[in-house]
Amino acid sequence: MSQDVAVEDLAELDAHMEVKRLTDLINAHNVAYYRDDAPTVSDAEYDALMRRLQAIEARYPTLAKPDSPTQRVGAAAASGFRKVKHARPMLSLGNVFSEEELRDFMDGIRRFLKELRDDPTIPVVMVSEPKIDGLSISLTYRDRQFQRAATRGDGSEGEDVTENVRTLKDLPVTLPADAPDLLEVRGEVYMTKEDFAALNAGQAEKGGKVFANPRNAAAGSLRQLDPAVTASRPLTFFAYAWGEVSAVDWTTQSGFLERLEGWGFPVNPLSRTCATVEEMLAHYAEVNTGRAGLPYDIDGMVYKVDRLDWQERLGFVSRAPRWATAHKFPAEKATTVLHRITVQVGRTGSLTPVANLEPVTVGGVVVSRATLHNADEITRLDAREGDTVVIQRAGDVIPQVVEVVKDAAHAARPPFAFPTHCPECGSEARRDDDGAVTRCTGGLICPAQAVERLKHFVSRNAFDIEGLGKKQIEAFFADGLIKTPGDIFRLVSGHRDVILEREGWGATSVDNLARALTERRTIALERFIFALGIRQIGQATARLLAKQYGSLAGWRAAMDAARQDHDGEAYADLVSIDGVGPSVAEDLLAFFDEAHNRQVLDDLQALLTVEDFIPPDEAGSPVAGKTVVFTGTLEAMTRGEAKARAEALGAKVAGSVSKKTDFLVAGPGAGSKAKKAADLGVTVLDEAQWLAMTGGSAG
Ligand code: IVH
């Protein structure tokens, strides 16, 4: 049988059959493991099948099919990663934060081991290693071949990230002859600061996820289901510990680190042995000083008892070793002068205050700007221009102002007045409901937000203009050809020659664009409202508004009336639309309050034909155009279904009863709404009456 033949001896025809056999087997095991949660083979057997299949495919590349199980990430695409039980648990470390705590830790070791307690002159040699700010990983080598990589997980069980780890720089795949037959090396996967910055810049450019720090970037990259993505994100690692090993022939941690180097593993060059607490502290201070200049993030030092026999006797307390601890670095701080507070406008219109500082070195990096987060933070710190401030840099996150020196000069300075208007466009700035973020209301005209708004304006559910996507909008905006939504419709008529000169545009494509623009000059009211990109006005709310107000002119008139009098009828009507409410109304009216936005609307109104809302097919519906309110418990259907049905029949469903209400459908438990309806003379129906009227049945 071909399954017993070594890969090298397989003829092509047999190999072909063997590939099929292995593929079917592995797929069946995958189903058992992933779908049924009931593995049918051990991990080792599974790995052996996989390796055999890989070997055959390597020998006969034509047999490697795109849907081969080997082409899936170790843990099969959508199902996540295969779980891996650690042969020896991957533990964590205790912490010390001061010299005193470190001395206590060392005293504990001395008290634990009798010979050390009895003879204080015996030195306890410690290995002092930088604590790499990454993710711990376990790498298993069998017969000196890289076999498997697993994350730490919960310490006893991690995830199989073998395929992703294969893409790491500097991973030795084959170990020299003096390495043990079975060797599990543990270490830290990390991303360098430089690679992190480049990755984030690239991500920002293509609108992808931007990571907060190199650690998160490394974690996100390692846990990619597609190893091709991991491969494109430079990860590397340092080895510092071991797990399962067939033969331990080293007697100290420092000896082990030397072995690791000899086997070709990257070992941190700053590690060294220390014979006294003084040496440990000196090393700690030295590494901390050079920390900012290191190409990767570290968050402290790890001290480990060098002698293995002592490590074994010391053992563990719960999940941390008694023979090792971490000594964290304090966040890097510096004192400087806060010259000016400027306010930046983000792409969503959020206003972020920035402290412009007298340049100062924080742990080796010159900092001249720091974040003040938001208006509340400025108030909390009472930061004033001219103040002396303490800034902090933790890891690679944006430096922040953490403290203001409250001297006499501070008291004499005026408190900072947070801008009431957007520094980019002059539109009014308002606080979000939760108060944390202040936002510019000039969405359509604010240069900081304009590109995003314009992209939204032409997007699929809005104007959906063929041939005019995000890329084209960005390019035309950058060239100054479009600034406001109206400019889009003047694009071809006003700039035909300029566009023709651009790469990728010929007479045909410009003509096509002109045609697409003409086609879209007529648009449904609900799409038009959605296209404006008003905060909180998504497709569903845009539809509700279109339905409520019927026409663009009607909507604008109602919004103008509502914004001028929050106690009036127009405002009451607006907030009584089921699905609107005060917070949405607030954002909507803020948009209309802004003169720039009204100009944009005037402009568009002159350029376009905005079609009145066309109610859905409701011929013969007795409730078409009527306003209905539901209250109490409905028995035949949920409130959501009742509402959807009423709407399908052309009714408007409101949340509260007013003079405009035509019917109140009241189930058992109806309270104040029923009373109000009675007071206003509104027709009140029970559910059965409503169903009879709308042709539904209770069953
Ligand atoms: S030794 C039983 N050495 O720190 C000892 N850990 O807070 C196991 N780490 O999970 C860890 N650099 O991810 C050790 N030189 C180093 C380290 C290090 C970073 C991480 C590791 C561990 C965590 C514990």
PDB file of C-alpha atoms in Angstrom, residues 444-686:
ATOM      1  CA  LEU A 444     -20.167  69.140   4.360  1.00  0.00           C
ATOM      2  CA  ILE A 445     -17.940  72.149   4.171  1.00  0.00           C
ATOM      3  CA  CYS A 446     -15.285  71.441   6.807  1.00  0.00           C
ATOM      4  CA  PRO A 447     -12.036  70.706   4.950  1.00  0.00           C
ATOM      5  CA  ALA A 448     -10.975  68.282   7.673  1.00  0.00           C
ATOM      6  CA  GLN A 449     -14.078  66.201   7.061  1.00  0.00           C
ATOM      7  CA  ALA A 450     -14.891  67.054   3.501  1.00  0.00           C
ATOM      8  CA  VAL A 451     -13.201  64.166   1.745  1.00  0.00           C
ATOM      9  CA  GLU A 452     -14.890  61.622   3.974  1.00  0.00           C
ATOM     10  CA  ARG A 453     -18.228  63.312   3.474  1.00  0.00           C
ATOM     11  CA  LEU A 454     -17.804  63.460  -0.277  1.00  0.00           C
ATOM     12  CA  LYS A 455     -16.900  59.774  -0.363  1.00  0.00           C
ATOM     13  CA  HIS A 456     -20.038  59.051   1.595  1.00  0.00           C
ATOM     14  CA  PHE A 457     -22.044  61.276  -0.720  1.00  0.00           C
ATOM     15  CA  VAL A 458     -21.196  59.176  -3.776  1.00  0.00           C
ATOM     16  CA  SER A 459     -21.283  55.811  -1.995  1.00  0.00           C
ATOM     17  CA  ARG A 460     -23.472  52.921  -3.053  1.00  0.00           C
ATOM     18  CA  ASN A 461     -26.495  53.624  -0.873  1.00  0.00           C
ATOM     19  CA  ALA A 462     -26.281  57.349  -1.464  1.00  0.00           C
ATOM     20  CA  PHE A 463     -25.751  58.871  -4.926  1.00  0.00           C
ATOM     21  CA  ASP A 464     -23.985  55.787  -6.246  1.00  0.00           C
ATOM     22  CA  ILE A 465     -22.328  57.503  -9.188  1.00  0.00           C
ATOM     23  CA  GLU A 466     -20.766  55.060 -11.591  1.00  0.00           C
ATOM     24  CA  GLY A 467     -17.100  55.714 -12.252  1.00  0.00           C
ATOM     25  CA  LEU A 468     -16.773  57.986  -9.225  1.00  0.00           C
ATOM     26  CA  GLY A 469     -15.478  55.988  -6.270  1.00  0.00           C
ATOM     27  CA  LYS A 470     -13.416  56.814  -3.193  1.00  0.00           C
ATOM     28  CA  LYS A 471     -10.156  56.971  -5.127  1.00  0.00           C
ATOM     29  CA  GLN A 472     -11.464  59.397  -7.724  1.00  0.00           C
ATOM     30  CA  ILE A 473     -13.041  61.589  -5.046  1.00  0.00           C
ATOM     31  CA  GLU A 474      -9.749  61.756  -3.192  1.00  0.00           C
ATOM     32  CA  ALA A 475      -7.834  62.682  -6.310  1.00  0.00           C
ATOM     33  CA  PHE A 476     -10.316  65.341  -7.457  1.00  0.00           C
ATOM     34  CA  PHE A 477     -10.462  66.767  -3.948  1.00  0.00           C
ATOM     35  CA  ALA A 478      -6.681  66.917  -3.678  1.00  0.00           C
ATOM     36  CA  ASP A 479      -6.578  68.842  -6.963  1.00  0.00           C
ATOM     37  CA  GLY A 480      -9.211  71.253  -5.763  1.00  0.00           C
ATOM     38  CA  LEU A 481     -11.723  70.245  -8.431  1.00  0.00           C
ATOM     39  CA  ILE A 482     -14.384  69.404  -5.877  1.00  0.00           C
ATOM     40  CA  LYS A 483     -14.918  70.942  -2.486  1.00  0.00           C
ATOM     41  CA  THR A 484     -18.640  70.599  -1.863  1.00  0.00           C
ATOM     42  CA  PRO A 485     -21.193  68.014  -3.000  1.00  0.00           C
ATOM     43  CA  GLY A 486     -22.550  70.415  -5.637  1.00  0.00           C
ATOM     44  CA  ASP A 487     -19.094  70.565  -7.237  1.00  0.00           C
ATOM     45  CA  ILE A 488     -19.451  66.903  -8.121  1.00  0.00           C
ATOM     46  CA  PHE A 489     -22.207  67.769 -10.579  1.00  0.00           C
ATOM     47  CA  ARG A 490     -20.130  70.569 -12.066  1.00  0.00           C
ATOM     48  CA  LEU A 491     -17.098  68.334 -12.434  1.00  0.00           C
ATOM     49  CA  VAL A 492     -17.335  67.512 -16.122  1.00  0.00           C
ATOM     50  CA  SER A 493     -18.956  70.731 -17.280  1.00  0.00           C
ATOM     51  CA  GLY A 494     -16.364  72.800 -15.424  1.00  0.00           C
ATOM     52  CA  HIS A 495     -13.177  70.766 -15.666  1.00  0.00           C
ATOM     53  CA  ARG A 496     -13.457  68.505 -18.679  1.00  0.00           C
ATOM     54  CA  ASP A 497     -10.011  69.406 -20.046  1.00  0.00           C
ATOM     55  CA  VAL A 498      -8.285  69.102 -16.697  1.00  0.00           C
ATOM     56  CA  ILE A 499      -9.788  65.654 -16.162  1.00  0.00           C
ATOM     57  CA  LEU A 500      -8.783  64.538 -19.642  1.00  0.00           C
ATOM     58  CA  GLU A 501      -5.166  65.300 -18.790  1.00  0.00           C
ATOM     59  CA  ARG A 502      -5.255  63.001 -15.797  1.00  0.00           C
ATOM     60  CA  GLU A 503      -3.960  59.504 -16.022  1.00  0.00           C
ATOM     61  CA  GLY A 504      -6.666  56.924 -16.597  1.00  0.00           C
ATOM     62  CA  TRP A 505      -9.183  59.362 -18.053  1.00  0.00           C
ATOM     63  CA  GLY A 506      -9.954  59.381 -21.769  1.00  0.00           C
ATOM     64  CA  ALA A 507     -12.745  60.933 -23.782  1.00  0.00           C
ATOM     65  CA  THR A 508     -14.902  57.826 -23.349  1.00  0.00           C
ATOM     66  CA  SER A 509     -14.557  57.594 -19.592  1.00  0.00           C
ATOM     67  CA  VAL A 510     -15.208  61.321 -19.183  1.00  0.00           C
ATOM     68  CA  ASP A 511     -18.322  60.992 -21.346  1.00  0.00           C
ATOM     69  CA  ASN A 512     -19.417  58.040 -19.253  1.00  0.00           C
ATOM     70  CA  LEU A 513     -18.931  60.046 -16.094  1.00  0.00           C
ATOM     71  CA  ALA A 514     -20.931  62.908 -17.554  1.00  0.00           C
ATOM     72  CA  ARG A 515     -23.738  60.494 -18.360  1.00  0.00           C
ATOM     73  CA  ALA A 516     -23.624  58.910 -14.897  1.00  0.00           C
ATOM     74  CA  LEU A 517     -23.820  62.357 -13.318  1.00  0.00           C
ATOM     75  CA  THR A 518     -26.782  63.338 -15.441  1.00  0.00           C
ATOM     76  CA  GLU A 519     -28.563  60.117 -14.544  1.00  0.00           C
ATOM     77  CA  ARG A 520     -28.143  60.825 -10.870  1.00  0.00           C
ATOM     78  CA  ARG A 521     -29.439  64.344 -11.050  1.00  0.00           C
ATOM     79  CA  THR A 522     -32.779  62.830 -10.217  1.00  0.00           C
ATOM     80  CA  ILE A 523     -32.749  61.120  -6.861  1.00  0.00           C
ATOM     81  CA  ALA A 524     -35.182  59.773  -4.299  1.00  0.00           C
ATOM     82  CA  LEU A 525     -35.623  61.941  -1.199  1.00  0.00           C
ATOM     83  CA  GLU A 526     -34.534  59.221   1.220  1.00  0.00           C
ATOM     84  CA  ARG A 527     -31.268  58.636  -0.661  1.00  0.00           C
ATOM     85  CA  PHE A 528     -30.676  62.346  -0.783  1.00  0.00           C
ATOM     86  CA  ILE A 529     -31.107  62.715   2.978  1.00  0.00           C
ATOM     87  CA  PHE A 530     -28.840  59.745   3.640  1.00  0.00           C
ATOM     88  CA  ALA A 531     -26.183  61.133   1.271  1.00  0.00           C
ATOM     89  CA  LEU A 532     -25.801  64.278   3.377  1.00  0.00           C
ATOM     90  CA  GLY A 533     -23.957  62.232   5.987  1.00  0.00           C
ATOM     91  CA  ILE A 534     -25.594  63.899   8.969  1.00  0.00           C
ATOM     92  CA  ARG A 535     -24.551  62.290  12.230  1.00  0.00           C
ATOM     93  CA  GLN A 536     -26.863  59.480  13.308  1.00  0.00           C
ATOM     94  CA  ILE A 537     -28.866  59.697  10.086  1.00  0.00           C
ATOM     95  CA  GLY A 538     -28.342  56.291   8.533  1.00  0.00           C
ATOM     96  CA  GLN A 539     -30.429  54.754   5.788  1.00  0.00           C
ATOM     97  CA  ALA A 540     -33.295  53.744   8.046  1.00  0.00           C
ATOM     98  CA  THR A 541     -33.647  57.149   9.689  1.00  0.00           C
ATOM     99  CA  ALA A 542     -33.312  58.903   6.345  1.00  0.00           C
ATOM    100  CA  ARG A 543     -36.239  56.824   5.147  1.00  0.00           C
ATOM    101  CA  LEU A 544     -38.310  57.707   8.194  1.00  0.00           C
ATOM    102  CA  LEU A 545     -37.673  61.385   7.582  1.00  0.00           C
ATOM    103  CA  ALA A 546     -38.510  61.109   3.890  1.00  0.00           C
ATOM    104  CA  LYS A 547     -41.716  59.365   4.743  1.00  0.00           C
ATOM    105  CA  GLN A 548     -42.665  61.838   7.431  1.00  0.00           C
ATOM    106  CA  TYR A 549     -41.986  64.969   5.407  1.00  0.00           C
ATOM    107  CA  GLY A 550     -42.635  63.765   1.873  1.00  0.00           C
ATOM    108  CA  SER A 551     -40.582  66.315  -0.061  1.00  0.00           C
ATOM    109  CA  LEU A 552     -37.268  68.092   0.186  1.00  0.00           C
ATOM    110  CA  ALA A 553     -39.009  71.432   0.533  1.00  0.00           C
ATOM    111  CA  GLY A 554     -41.308  70.009   3.194  1.00  0.00           C
ATOM    112  CA  TRP A 555     -38.420  68.529   5.128  1.00  0.00           C
ATOM    113  CA  ARG A 556     -36.346  71.712   5.024  1.00  0.00           C
ATOM    114  CA  ALA A 557     -39.274  73.856   6.090  1.00  0.00           C
ATOM    115  CA  ALA A 558     -40.005  71.522   8.994  1.00  0.00           C
ATOM    116  CA  MET A 559     -36.356  71.454  10.082  1.00  0.00           C
ATOM    117  CA  ASP A 560     -36.140  75.227   9.955  1.00  0.00           C
ATOM    118  CA  ALA A 561     -39.281  75.531  12.027  1.00  0.00           C
ATOM    119  CA  ALA A 562     -38.048  72.938  14.518  1.00  0.00           C
ATOM    120  CA  ARG A 563     -34.650  74.515  15.010  1.00  0.00           C
ATOM    121  CA  GLN A 564     -36.098  77.915  15.611  1.00  0.00           C
ATOM    122  CA  ASP A 565     -38.491  76.760  18.278  1.00  0.00           C
ATOM    123  CA  HIS A 566     -37.722  73.701  20.352  1.00  0.00           C
ATOM    124  CA  ASP A 567     -41.048  74.034  22.131  1.00  0.00           C
ATOM    125  CA  GLY A 568     -43.100  74.236  18.979  1.00  0.00           C
ATOM    126  CA  GLU A 569     -45.098  71.758  17.015  1.00  0.00           C
ATOM    127  CA  ALA A 570     -42.448  71.095  14.350  1.00  0.00           C
ATOM    128  CA  TYR A 571     -39.994  69.977  17.008  1.00  0.00           C
ATOM    129  CA  ALA A 572     -42.617  67.848  18.738  1.00  0.00           C
ATOM    130  CA  ASP A 573     -43.455  66.199  15.419  1.00  0.00           C
ATOM    131  CA  LEU A 574     -39.810  65.453  14.763  1.00  0.00           C
ATOM    132  CA  VAL A 575     -39.085  63.778  18.088  1.00  0.00           C
ATOM    133  CA  SER A 576     -42.336  61.863  17.950  1.00  0.00           C
ATOM    134  CA  ILE A 577     -41.213  59.969  14.844  1.00  0.00           C
ATOM    135  CA  ASP A 578     -40.640  56.453  16.137  1.00  0.00           C
ATOM    136  CA  GLY A 579     -36.914  55.948  15.723  1.00  0.00           C
ATOM    137  CA  VAL A 580     -35.893  59.599  15.975  1.00  0.00           C
ATOM    138  CA  GLY A 581     -35.881  60.861  19.544  1.00  0.00           C
ATOM    139  CA  PRO A 582     -34.109  63.882  21.062  1.00  0.00           C
ATOM    140  CA  SER A 583     -30.516  62.813  20.423  1.00  0.00           C
ATOM    141  CA  VAL A 584     -31.060  62.273  16.695  1.00  0.00           C
ATOM    142  CA  ALA A 585     -33.104  65.465  16.512  1.00  0.00           C
ATOM    143  CA  GLU A 586     -30.232  67.323  18.134  1.00  0.00           C
ATOM    144  CA  ASP A 587     -27.732  66.223  15.478  1.00  0.00           C
ATOM    145  CA  LEU A 588     -30.196  66.884  12.705  1.00  0.00           C
ATOM    146  CA  LEU A 589     -30.958  70.400  13.858  1.00  0.00           C
ATOM    147  CA  ALA A 590     -27.292  71.125  14.485  1.00  0.00           C
ATOM    148  CA  PHE A 591     -26.784  70.394  10.815  1.00  0.00           C
ATOM    149  CA  PHE A 592     -29.507  72.842   9.823  1.00  0.00           C
ATOM    150  CA  ASP A 593     -28.315  75.465  12.278  1.00  0.00           C
ATOM    151  CA  GLU A 594     -25.104  75.704  10.297  1.00  0.00           C
ATOM    152  CA  ALA A 595     -25.418  78.278   7.517  1.00  0.00           C
ATOM    153  CA  HIS A 596     -22.735  76.526   5.443  1.00  0.00           C
ATOM    154  CA  ASN A 597     -24.826  73.390   5.361  1.00  0.00           C
ATOM    155  CA  ARG A 598     -27.919  75.289   4.299  1.00  0.00           C
ATOM    156  CA  GLN A 599     -25.894  76.786   1.442  1.00  0.00           C
ATOM    157  CA  VAL A 600     -24.865  73.317   0.351  1.00  0.00           C
ATOM    158  CA  LEU A 601     -28.516  72.300   0.351  1.00  0.00           C
ATOM    159  CA  ASP A 602     -29.507  75.383  -1.676  1.00  0.00           C
ATOM    160  CA  ASP A 603     -26.793  74.568  -4.162  1.00  0.00           C
ATOM    161  CA  LEU A 604     -27.894  70.941  -4.502  1.00  0.00           C
ATOM    162  CA  GLN A 605     -31.532  71.872  -4.709  1.00  0.00           C
ATOM    163  CA  ALA A 606     -30.743  74.095  -7.711  1.00  0.00           C
ATOM    164  CA  LEU A 607     -28.764  71.339  -9.417  1.00  0.00           C
ATOM    165  CA  LEU A 608     -30.930  68.313  -8.760  1.00  0.00           C
ATOM    166  CA  THR A 609     -34.428  66.979  -8.905  1.00  0.00           C
ATOM    167  CA  VAL A 610     -35.155  65.396  -5.565  1.00  0.00           C
ATOM    168  CA  GLU A 611     -38.187  63.165  -5.935  1.00  0.00           C
ATOM    169  CA  ASP A 612     -40.919  63.247  -3.356  1.00  0.00           C
ATOM    170  CA  PHE A 613     -41.216  60.206  -1.168  1.00  0.00           C
ATOM    171  CA  ILE A 614     -43.130  57.499  -2.995  1.00  0.00           C
ATOM    172  CA  PRO A 615     -45.106  55.502  -0.470  1.00  0.00           C
ATOM    173  CA  PRO A 616     -44.920  51.761  -0.979  1.00  0.00           C
ATOM    174  CA  ASP A 617     -47.730  50.015  -2.754  1.00  0.00           C
ATOM    175  CA  GLU A 618     -50.652  50.674  -0.509  1.00  0.00           C
ATOM    176  CA  ALA A 619     -53.481  50.928  -2.975  1.00  0.00           C
ATOM    177  CA  GLY A 620     -56.671  50.512  -1.101  1.00  0.00           C
ATOM    178  CA  SER A 621     -54.921  50.616   2.249  1.00  0.00           C
ATOM    179  CA  PRO A 622     -57.217  52.192   4.829  1.00  0.00           C
ATOM    180  CA  VAL A 623     -54.247  53.413   6.843  1.00  0.00           C
ATOM    181  CA  ALA A 624     -52.119  54.918   4.056  1.00  0.00           C
ATOM    182  CA  GLY A 625     -50.843  58.289   5.164  1.00  0.00           C
ATOM    183  CA  LYS A 626     -52.299  57.852   8.644  1.00  0.00           C
ATOM    184  CA  THR A 627     -50.258  58.227  11.789  1.00  0.00           C
ATOM    185  CA  VAL A 628     -50.478  55.294  14.157  1.00  0.00           C
ATOM    186  CA  VAL A 629     -49.182  54.828  17.680  1.00  0.00           C
ATOM    187  CA  PHE A 630     -48.921  51.430  19.370  1.00  0.00           C
ATOM    188  CA  THR A 631     -49.145  51.053  23.123  1.00  0.00           C
ATOM    189  CA  GLY A 632     -49.603  48.280  25.661  1.00  0.00           C
ATOM    190  CA  THR A 633     -48.998  44.612  24.969  1.00  0.00           C
ATOM    191  CA  LEU A 634     -49.737  43.260  21.516  1.00  0.00           C
ATOM    192  CA  GLU A 635     -50.766  39.642  21.359  1.00  0.00           C
ATOM    193  CA  ALA A 636     -50.770  38.626  17.720  1.00  0.00           C
ATOM    194  CA  MET A 637     -47.335  39.916  16.889  1.00  0.00           C
ATOM    195  CA  THR A 638     -44.359  41.766  18.291  1.00  0.00           C
ATOM    196  CA  ARG A 639     -44.259  45.525  18.353  1.00  0.00           C
ATOM    197  CA  GLY A 640     -41.540  45.397  15.690  1.00  0.00           C
ATOM    198  CA  GLU A 641     -43.641  43.308  13.337  1.00  0.00           C
ATOM    199  CA  ALA A 642     -46.751  45.400  13.919  1.00  0.00           C
ATOM    200  CA  LYS A 643     -44.778  48.515  13.099  1.00  0.00           C
ATOM    201  CA  ALA A 644     -43.242  47.039   9.955  1.00  0.00           C
ATOM    202  CA  ARG A 645     -46.675  45.933   8.747  1.00  0.00           C
ATOM    203  CA  ALA A 646     -48.249  49.277   9.400  1.00  0.00           C
ATOM    204  CA  GLU A 647     -45.460  50.943   7.477  1.00  0.00           C
ATOM    205  CA  ALA A 648     -45.807  48.531   4.605  1.00  0.00           C
ATOM    206  CA  LEU A 649     -49.415  49.656   4.371  1.00  0.00           C
ATOM    207  CA  GLY A 650     -48.306  53.254   4.119  1.00  0.00           C
ATOM    208  CA  ALA A 651     -48.910  54.328   7.706  1.00  0.00           C
ATOM    209  CA  LYS A 652     -46.497  56.399   9.730  1.00  0.00           C
ATOM    210  CA  VAL A 653     -45.726  54.923  13.103  1.00  0.00           C
ATOM    211  CA  ALA A 654     -45.085  57.480  15.823  1.00  0.00           C
ATOM    212  CA  GLY A 655     -43.791  56.971  19.340  1.00  0.00           C
ATOM    213  CA  SER A 656     -46.118  59.326  21.122  1.00  0.00           C
ATOM    214  CA  VAL A 657     -49.659  60.569  20.817  1.00  0.00           C
ATOM    215  CA  SER A 658     -50.340  64.062  19.485  1.00  0.00           C
ATOM    216  CA  LYS A 659     -53.064  65.912  17.647  1.00  0.00           C
ATOM    217  CA  LYS A 660     -51.683  64.401  14.448  1.00  0.00           C
ATOM    218  CA  THR A 661     -52.241  60.854  15.596  1.00  0.00           C
ATOM    219  CA  ASP A 662     -54.995  59.103  13.643  1.00  0.00           C
ATOM    220  CA  PHE A 663     -55.138  55.813  15.527  1.00  0.00           C
ATOM    221  CA  LEU A 664     -53.909  54.588  18.832  1.00  0.00           C
ATOM    222  CA  VAL A 665     -53.697  50.800  18.885  1.00  0.00           C
ATOM    223  CA  ALA A 666     -53.912  49.909  22.554  1.00  0.00           C
ATOM    224  CA  GLY A 667     -53.230  46.449  23.945  1.00  0.00           C
ATOM    225  CA  PRO A 668     -53.654  45.372  27.561  1.00  0.00           C
ATOM    226  CA  GLY A 669     -51.676  47.506  29.986  1.00  0.00           C
ATOM    227  CA  ALA A 670     -51.998  50.696  27.923  1.00  0.00           C
ATOM    228  CA  GLY A 671     -51.433  53.657  30.219  1.00  0.00           C
ATOM    229  CA  SER A 672     -50.882  57.363  29.743  1.00  0.00           C
ATOM    230  CA  LYS A 673     -50.987  57.196  25.958  1.00  0.00           C
ATOM    231  CA  ALA A 674     -54.522  55.857  26.005  1.00  0.00           C
ATOM    232  CA  LYS A 675     -55.560  58.629  28.345  1.00  0.00           C
ATOM    233  CA  LYS A 676     -53.934  61.272  26.179  1.00  0.00           C
ATOM    234  CA  ALA A 677     -55.594  59.855  23.044  1.00  0.00           C
ATOM    235  CA  ALA A 678     -58.951  60.011  24.771  1.00  0.00           C
ATOM    236  CA  ASP A 679     -58.267  63.610  25.782  1.00  0.00           C
ATOM    237  CA  LEU A 680     -57.340  64.558  22.223  1.00  0.00           C
ATOM    238  CA  GLY A 681     -60.220  62.677  20.677  1.00  0.00           C
ATOM    239  CA  VAL A 682     -57.926  60.260  18.821  1.00  0.00           C
ATOM    240  CA  THR A 683     -59.534  57.001  17.634  1.00  0.00           C
ATOM    241  CA  VAL A 684     -58.485  54.182  19.914  1.00  0.00           C
ATOM    242  CA  LEU A 685     -58.526  50.630  18.556  1.00  0.00           C
ATOM    243  CA  ASP A 686     -57.808  47.356  20.248  1.00  0.00           C
TER     244      ASP A 686
END
